[in-house]
C-alpha positions as a printed NumPy array, in Angstrom:
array([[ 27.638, -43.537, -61.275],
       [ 30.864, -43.409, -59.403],
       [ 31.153, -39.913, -60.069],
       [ 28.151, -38.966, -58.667],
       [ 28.369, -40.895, -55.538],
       [ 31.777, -38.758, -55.218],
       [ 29.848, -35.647, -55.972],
       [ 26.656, -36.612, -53.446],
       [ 29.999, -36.981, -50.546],
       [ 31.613, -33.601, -51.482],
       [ 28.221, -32.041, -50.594],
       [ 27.933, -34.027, -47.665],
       [ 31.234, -32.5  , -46.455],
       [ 30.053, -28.76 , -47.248],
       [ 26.962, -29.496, -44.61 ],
       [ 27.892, -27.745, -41.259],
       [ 27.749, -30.252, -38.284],
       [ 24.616, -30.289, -36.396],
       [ 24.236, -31.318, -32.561],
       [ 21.002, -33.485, -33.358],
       [ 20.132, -33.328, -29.53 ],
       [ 19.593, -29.872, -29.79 ],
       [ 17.318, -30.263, -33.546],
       [ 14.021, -29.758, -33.018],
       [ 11.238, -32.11 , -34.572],
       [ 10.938, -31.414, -38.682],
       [  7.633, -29.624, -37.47 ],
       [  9.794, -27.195, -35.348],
       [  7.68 , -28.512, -32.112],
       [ 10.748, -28.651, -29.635],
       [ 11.405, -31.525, -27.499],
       [ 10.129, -31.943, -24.367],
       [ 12.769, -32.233, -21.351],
       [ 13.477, -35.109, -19.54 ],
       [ 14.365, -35.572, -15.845],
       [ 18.098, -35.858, -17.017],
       [ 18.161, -32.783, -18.969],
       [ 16.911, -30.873, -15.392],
       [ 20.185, -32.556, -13.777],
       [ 22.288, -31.565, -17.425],
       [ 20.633, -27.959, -17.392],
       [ 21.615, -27.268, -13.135],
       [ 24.555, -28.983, -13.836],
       [ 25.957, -26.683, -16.26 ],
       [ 24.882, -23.839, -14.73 ],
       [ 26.699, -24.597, -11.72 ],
       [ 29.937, -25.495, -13.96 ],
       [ 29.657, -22.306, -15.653],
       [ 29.05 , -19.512, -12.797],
       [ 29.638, -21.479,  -9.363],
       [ 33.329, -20.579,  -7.87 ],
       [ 34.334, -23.322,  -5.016],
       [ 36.901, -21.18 ,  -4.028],
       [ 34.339, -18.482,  -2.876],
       [ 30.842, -20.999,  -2.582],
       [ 29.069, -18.583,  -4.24 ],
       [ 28.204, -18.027,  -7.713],
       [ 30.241, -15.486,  -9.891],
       [ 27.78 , -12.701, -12.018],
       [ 29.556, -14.524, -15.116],
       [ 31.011, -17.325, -16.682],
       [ 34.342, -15.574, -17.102],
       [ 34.399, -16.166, -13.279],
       [ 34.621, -12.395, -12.578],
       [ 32.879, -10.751,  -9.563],
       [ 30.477, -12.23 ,  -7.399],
       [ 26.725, -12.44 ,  -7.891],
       [ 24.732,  -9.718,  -6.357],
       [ 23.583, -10.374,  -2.253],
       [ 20.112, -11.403,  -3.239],
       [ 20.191, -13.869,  -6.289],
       [ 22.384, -15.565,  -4.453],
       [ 19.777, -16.849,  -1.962],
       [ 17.913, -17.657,  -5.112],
       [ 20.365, -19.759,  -6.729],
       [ 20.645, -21.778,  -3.551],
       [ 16.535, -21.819,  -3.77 ],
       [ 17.828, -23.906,  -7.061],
       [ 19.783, -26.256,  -5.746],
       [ 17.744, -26.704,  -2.881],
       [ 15.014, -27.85 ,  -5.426],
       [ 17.249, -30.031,  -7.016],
       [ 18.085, -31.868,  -3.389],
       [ 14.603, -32.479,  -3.034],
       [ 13.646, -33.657,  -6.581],
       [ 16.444, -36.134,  -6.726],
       [ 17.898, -36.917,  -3.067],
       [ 21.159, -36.662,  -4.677],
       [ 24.139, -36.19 ,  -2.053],
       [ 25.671, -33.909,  -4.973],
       [ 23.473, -31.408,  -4.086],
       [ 23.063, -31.599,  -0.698],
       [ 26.747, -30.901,  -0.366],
       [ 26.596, -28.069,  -2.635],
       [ 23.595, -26.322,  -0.583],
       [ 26.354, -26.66 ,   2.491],
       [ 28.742, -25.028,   0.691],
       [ 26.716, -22.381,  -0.559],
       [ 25.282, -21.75 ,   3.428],
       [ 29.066, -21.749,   4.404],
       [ 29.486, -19.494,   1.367],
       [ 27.223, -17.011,   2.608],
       [ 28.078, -17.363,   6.428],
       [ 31.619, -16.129,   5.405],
       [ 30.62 , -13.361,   3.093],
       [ 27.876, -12.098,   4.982],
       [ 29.573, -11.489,   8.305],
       [ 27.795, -14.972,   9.724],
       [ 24.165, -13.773,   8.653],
       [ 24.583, -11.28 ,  10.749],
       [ 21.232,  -9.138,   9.808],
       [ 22.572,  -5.929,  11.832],
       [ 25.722,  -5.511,   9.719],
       [ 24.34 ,  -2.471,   7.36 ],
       [ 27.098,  -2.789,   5.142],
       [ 26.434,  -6.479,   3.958],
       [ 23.017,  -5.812,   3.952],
       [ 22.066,  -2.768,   2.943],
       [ 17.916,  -3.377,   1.802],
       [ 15.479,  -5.161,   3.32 ],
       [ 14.214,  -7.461,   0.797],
       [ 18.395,  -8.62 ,   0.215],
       [ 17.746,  -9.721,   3.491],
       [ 13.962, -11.143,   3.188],
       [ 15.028, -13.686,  -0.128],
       [ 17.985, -15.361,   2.445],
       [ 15.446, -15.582,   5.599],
       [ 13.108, -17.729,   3.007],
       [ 16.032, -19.682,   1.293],
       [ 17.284, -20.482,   4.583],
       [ 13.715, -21.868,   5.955],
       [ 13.299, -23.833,   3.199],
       [ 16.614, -25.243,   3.176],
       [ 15.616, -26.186,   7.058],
       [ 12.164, -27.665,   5.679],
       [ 14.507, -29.983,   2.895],
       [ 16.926, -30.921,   5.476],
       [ 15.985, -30.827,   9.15 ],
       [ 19.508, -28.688,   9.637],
       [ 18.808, -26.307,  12.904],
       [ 21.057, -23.3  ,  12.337],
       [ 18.896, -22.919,   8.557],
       [ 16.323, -21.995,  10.926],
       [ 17.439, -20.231,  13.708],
       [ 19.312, -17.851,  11.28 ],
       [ 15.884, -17.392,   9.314],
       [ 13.93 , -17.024,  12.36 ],
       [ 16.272, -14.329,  13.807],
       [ 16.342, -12.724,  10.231],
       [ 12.699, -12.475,  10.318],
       [ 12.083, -10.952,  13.533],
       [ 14.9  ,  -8.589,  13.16 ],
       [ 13.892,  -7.064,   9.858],
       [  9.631,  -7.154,  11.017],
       [ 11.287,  -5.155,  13.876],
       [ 12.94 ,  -2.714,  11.738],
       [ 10.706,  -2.593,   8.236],
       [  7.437,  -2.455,   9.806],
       [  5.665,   0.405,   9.209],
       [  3.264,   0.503,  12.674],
       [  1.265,   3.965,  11.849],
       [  0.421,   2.889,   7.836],
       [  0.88 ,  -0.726,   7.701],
       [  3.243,  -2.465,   4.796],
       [  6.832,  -2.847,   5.094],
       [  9.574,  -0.232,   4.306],
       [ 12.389,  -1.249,   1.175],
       [ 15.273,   0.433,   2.226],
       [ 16.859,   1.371,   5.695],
       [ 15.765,   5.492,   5.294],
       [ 12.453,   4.246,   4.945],
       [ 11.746,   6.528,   1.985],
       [  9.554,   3.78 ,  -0.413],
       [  7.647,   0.942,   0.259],
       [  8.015,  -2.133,  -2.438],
       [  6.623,  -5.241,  -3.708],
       [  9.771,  -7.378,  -3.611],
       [  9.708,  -6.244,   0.243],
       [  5.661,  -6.893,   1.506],
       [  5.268,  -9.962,  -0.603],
       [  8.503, -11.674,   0.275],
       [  7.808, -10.74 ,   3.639],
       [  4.588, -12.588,   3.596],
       [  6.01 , -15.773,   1.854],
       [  8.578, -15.688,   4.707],
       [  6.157, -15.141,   7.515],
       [  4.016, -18.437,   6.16 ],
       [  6.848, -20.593,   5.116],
       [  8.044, -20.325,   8.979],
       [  4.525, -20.362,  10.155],
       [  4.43 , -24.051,   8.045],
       [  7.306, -25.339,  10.089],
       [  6.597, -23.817,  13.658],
       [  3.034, -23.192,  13.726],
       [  3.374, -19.978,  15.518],
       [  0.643, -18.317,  14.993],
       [  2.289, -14.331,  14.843],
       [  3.817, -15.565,  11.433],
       [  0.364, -16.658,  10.567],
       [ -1.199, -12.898,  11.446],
       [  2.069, -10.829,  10.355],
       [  1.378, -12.634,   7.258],
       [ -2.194, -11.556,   6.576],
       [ -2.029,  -8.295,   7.994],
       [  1.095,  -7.56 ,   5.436],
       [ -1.589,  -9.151,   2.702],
       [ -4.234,  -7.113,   3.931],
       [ -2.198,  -3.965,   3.582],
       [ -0.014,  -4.414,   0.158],
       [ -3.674,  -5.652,  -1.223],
       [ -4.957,  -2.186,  -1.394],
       [ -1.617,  -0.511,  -2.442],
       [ -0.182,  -3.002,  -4.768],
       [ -2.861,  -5.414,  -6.3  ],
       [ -5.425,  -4.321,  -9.167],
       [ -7.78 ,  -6.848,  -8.22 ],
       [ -9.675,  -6.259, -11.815],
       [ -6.664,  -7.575, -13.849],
       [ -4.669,  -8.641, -11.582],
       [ -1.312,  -6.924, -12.293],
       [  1.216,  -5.959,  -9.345],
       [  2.269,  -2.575,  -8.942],
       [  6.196,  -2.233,  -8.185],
       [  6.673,   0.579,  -5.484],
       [  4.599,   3.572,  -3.798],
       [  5.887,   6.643,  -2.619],
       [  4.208,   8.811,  -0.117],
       [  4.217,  12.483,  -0.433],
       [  4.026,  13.534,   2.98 ],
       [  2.972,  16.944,   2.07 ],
       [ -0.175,  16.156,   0.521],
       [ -1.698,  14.354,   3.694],
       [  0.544,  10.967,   3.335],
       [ -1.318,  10.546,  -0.295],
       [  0.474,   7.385,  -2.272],
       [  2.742,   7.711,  -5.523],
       [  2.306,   3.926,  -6.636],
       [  4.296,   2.594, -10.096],
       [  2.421,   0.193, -11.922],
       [  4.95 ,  -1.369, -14.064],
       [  4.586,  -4.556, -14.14 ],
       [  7.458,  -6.866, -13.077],
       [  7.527, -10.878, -13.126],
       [  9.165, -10.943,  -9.87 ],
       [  6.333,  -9.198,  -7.903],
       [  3.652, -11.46 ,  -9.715],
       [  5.491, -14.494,  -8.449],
       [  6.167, -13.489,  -5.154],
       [  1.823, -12.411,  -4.676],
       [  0.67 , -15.443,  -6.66 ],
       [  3.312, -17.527,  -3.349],
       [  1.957, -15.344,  -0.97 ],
       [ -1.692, -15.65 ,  -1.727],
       [ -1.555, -20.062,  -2.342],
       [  0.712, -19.815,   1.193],
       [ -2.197, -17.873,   2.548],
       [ -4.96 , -19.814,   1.15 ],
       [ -3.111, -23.051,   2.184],
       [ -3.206, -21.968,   5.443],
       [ -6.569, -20.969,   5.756],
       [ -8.583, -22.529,   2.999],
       [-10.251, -19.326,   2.401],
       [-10.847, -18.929,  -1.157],
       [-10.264, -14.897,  -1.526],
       [ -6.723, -15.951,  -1.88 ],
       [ -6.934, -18.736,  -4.147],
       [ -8.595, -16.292,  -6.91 ],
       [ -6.209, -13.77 ,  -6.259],
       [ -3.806, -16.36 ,  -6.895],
       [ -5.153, -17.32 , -10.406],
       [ -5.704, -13.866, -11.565],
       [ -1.906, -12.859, -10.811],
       [ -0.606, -15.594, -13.126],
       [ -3.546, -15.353, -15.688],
       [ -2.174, -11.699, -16.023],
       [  1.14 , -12.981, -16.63 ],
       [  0.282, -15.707, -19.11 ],
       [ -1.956, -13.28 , -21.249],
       [ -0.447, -10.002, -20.947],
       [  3.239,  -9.926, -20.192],
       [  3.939, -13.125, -22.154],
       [  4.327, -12.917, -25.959],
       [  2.253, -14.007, -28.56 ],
       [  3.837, -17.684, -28.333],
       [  3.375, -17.396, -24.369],
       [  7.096, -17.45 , -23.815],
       [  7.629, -15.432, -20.224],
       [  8.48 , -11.945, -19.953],
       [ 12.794, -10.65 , -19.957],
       [ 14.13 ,  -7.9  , -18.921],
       [ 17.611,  -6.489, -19.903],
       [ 18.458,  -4.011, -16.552],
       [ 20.86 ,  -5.249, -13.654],
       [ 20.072,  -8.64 , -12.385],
       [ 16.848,  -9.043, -13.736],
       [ 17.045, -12.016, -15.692],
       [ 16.685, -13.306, -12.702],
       [ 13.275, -12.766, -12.401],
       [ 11.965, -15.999, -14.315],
       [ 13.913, -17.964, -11.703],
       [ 11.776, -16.704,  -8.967],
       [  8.98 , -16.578, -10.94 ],
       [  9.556, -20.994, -11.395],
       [  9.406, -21.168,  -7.393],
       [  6.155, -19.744,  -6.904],
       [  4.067, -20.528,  -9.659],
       [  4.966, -24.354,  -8.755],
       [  2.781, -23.251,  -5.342],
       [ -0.001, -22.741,  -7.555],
       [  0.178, -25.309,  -9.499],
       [  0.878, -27.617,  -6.54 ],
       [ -1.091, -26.047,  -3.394],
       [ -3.788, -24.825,  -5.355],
       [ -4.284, -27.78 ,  -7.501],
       [ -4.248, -25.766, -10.761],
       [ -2.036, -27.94 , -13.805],
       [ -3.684, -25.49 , -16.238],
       [ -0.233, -23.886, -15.97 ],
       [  1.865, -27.117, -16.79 ],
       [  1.987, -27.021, -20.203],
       [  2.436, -23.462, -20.658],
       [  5.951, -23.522, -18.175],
       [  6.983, -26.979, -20.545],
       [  6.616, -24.906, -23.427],
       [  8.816, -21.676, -21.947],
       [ 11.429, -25.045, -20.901],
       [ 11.329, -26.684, -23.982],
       [ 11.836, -23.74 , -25.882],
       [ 14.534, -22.411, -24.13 ],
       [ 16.585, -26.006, -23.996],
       [ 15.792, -26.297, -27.545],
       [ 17.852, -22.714, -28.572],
       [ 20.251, -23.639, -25.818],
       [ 24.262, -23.444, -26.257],
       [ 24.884, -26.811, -26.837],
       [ 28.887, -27.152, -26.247],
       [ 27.747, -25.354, -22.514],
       [ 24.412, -26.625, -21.77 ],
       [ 23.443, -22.779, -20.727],
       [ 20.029, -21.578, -21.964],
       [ 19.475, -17.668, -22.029],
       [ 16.52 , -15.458, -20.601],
       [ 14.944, -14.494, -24.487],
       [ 14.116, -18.551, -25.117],
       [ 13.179, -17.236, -28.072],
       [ 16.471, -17.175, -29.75 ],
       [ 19.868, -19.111, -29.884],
       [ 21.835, -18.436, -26.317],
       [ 25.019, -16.358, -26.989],
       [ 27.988, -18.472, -27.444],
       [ 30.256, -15.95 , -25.47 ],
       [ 30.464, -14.778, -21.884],
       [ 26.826, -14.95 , -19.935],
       [ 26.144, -13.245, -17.132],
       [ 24.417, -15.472, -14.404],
       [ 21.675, -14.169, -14.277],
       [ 20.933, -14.762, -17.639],
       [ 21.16 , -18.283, -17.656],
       [ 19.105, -19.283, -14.613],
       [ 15.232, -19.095, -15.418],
       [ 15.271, -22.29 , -17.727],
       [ 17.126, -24.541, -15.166],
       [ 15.178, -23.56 , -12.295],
       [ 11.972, -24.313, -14.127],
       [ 13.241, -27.974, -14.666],
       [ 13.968, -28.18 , -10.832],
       [ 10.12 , -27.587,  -9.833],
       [  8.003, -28.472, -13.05 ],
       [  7.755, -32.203, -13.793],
       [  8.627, -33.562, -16.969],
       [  6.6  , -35.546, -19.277],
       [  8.996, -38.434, -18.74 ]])
């Protein structure tokens, strides 16, 4: 007997360790995330990418470089949701840092320096961070600096004689990630001043990208149009599909129909993210990746607007489906880090991330509510 008991704890030592907080249920059903693993999850992101020195976030965790212009104001978007969920002074501090952050690097948000800012939509994601931030916090200079971001690049990007808003400064294409950011900022500073310009520069950039853009059957977003100026102004438009430009329609449209109660926008809304849940998700409805520059991002934007829907719209048949891309992706997550990667699908690498990587998972846990 004794010699099997020794045998039975020579086995025992062979087992690798296993983190059991990471172990999924014997069925494989991963388990569902708690309010503490959103704070663990933002946390550890912030540990892993954030530089204090600079108050902005590095592209990796080796600390090297600095996060491109634009994901920038979307990591702030995180932390701003994190402020609001839990009130925490933590993270109010850190969303002052980050604004100082930017104010330094970005030549005080000054929106006619075309060397910081070199695309209109860099400029669009900070004029909505920084209203929301004011919306959170009450802090004047988030909105004057969004208001005067606003009006400076509706003075520059819009397109008077064909309607829509121009991408770049040589107004040579016309994008998604430009006319429906431009929208969600024209509402979200419509919601705090009630001017009503936001409220028709809004619709009329709807209107417009609509009929370009939108594929009202399926409801897919096209990603950029070209004209060809020779051939009587006709259109060029790309219909790849990117997770970005849903989310940023499916905000526009439940900002619009919030706003007006009209319910044109409402189905738009619903047919945008039904499109994403049932063609650009896999078979086991985890969200869309892609592996270019910066664009594992794009689930990290895609968390801040389809929270509008859910929320504004009053539609929670989306709930479960975001718990299940969380769950999944804190299950495989790199437990010695906390960092979750873009594919939940598999394990997160071990090694150096970039940032962009990492972010869709914890800024799902900022807006989606747990089960407890």
């Amino acid at each position: 007997m004794k010699n099997k008991i020794l045998i039975v704890l020579a086995l025992l030592l062979l087992v690798p360790f296993t983190d059991m907080r990471a172990t999924p249920p014997a069925d494989g059903t991963p388990k569902p995330f708690t309010k503490k693993d959103a704070n663990t999850a933002l946390d550890a992101f912030n540990a892993a990418f954030y530089n204090p020195e600079m108050k902005l976030y590095a592209i990796s965790s080796d600390g090297k470089g600095r996060a491109a212009i634009w994901v920038q104001a979307i990591y702030w978007d995180m932390v701003t949701n994190a402020y609001r969920r839990t009130k925490s002074p933590q993270y109010r501090q850190l969303m002052e840092e980050i604004y100082q952050g930017g104010y330094e690097q970005y030549d005080g948000y000054n929106w006619n320096n075309k060397v910081e800012w070199f695309i209109y939509d860099d400029m669009m994601w900070w004029i909505i961070s920084l209203a929301r931030a004011y919306q959170v916090t009450g802090d004047p200079k988030y909105l004057a600096h969004s208001a005067a971001g606003f009006q400076y690049v509706w003075q520059e990007s819009h397109d008077r004689e064909r309607g829509g808003m121009w991408w770049s400064f040589q107004h040579d294409a016309k994008m998604s990630c430009i006319n429906y950011p431009t929208v969600v900022g024209a509402m979200t500073l419509y919601n705090i001043t009630l001017d009503p310009a936001y409220l028709a520069r809004a619709k009329e950039i709807y209107a417009w990208s609509g009929n370009v853009f939108f594929d009202k059957r399926d409801g897919r977003v096209a990603d950029n149009m070209h004209y060809h100026f020779q051939r009587q102004n006709s259109m060029d438009i790309d219909w790849t599909t990117q997770l970005y430009n849903q989310a940023t329609f499916i905000g526009a449209a439940v900002m619009l129909y919030k706003a007006t109660g009209e319910q044109s926008y409402l189905k738009d809304a619903i047919l945008a993210a039904d499109y994403v849940r049932n063609e650009m998700c896999d078979a086991d409805g985890l969200l869309p990746l892609k592996n270019g520059i910066e664009q594992g991002i794009y689930a990290a934007i895609f968390a801040q607007y389809i929270v509008c829907l859910i929320e504004d719209g009053n539609q929670p048949q989306y709930v479960e489906w975001l718990r299940h891309n969380i769950d999944t992706a804190w299950q495989h997550r790199d437990t010695s880090r906390n960092l979750t990667y873009k594919n939940a699908a598999v394990p997160c690498p071990t090694g150096v991330m970039e940032s962009y990587d990492a972010s869709g998972c914890p800024a799902l846990m900022q807006v989606v509510s747990p089960l407890k």
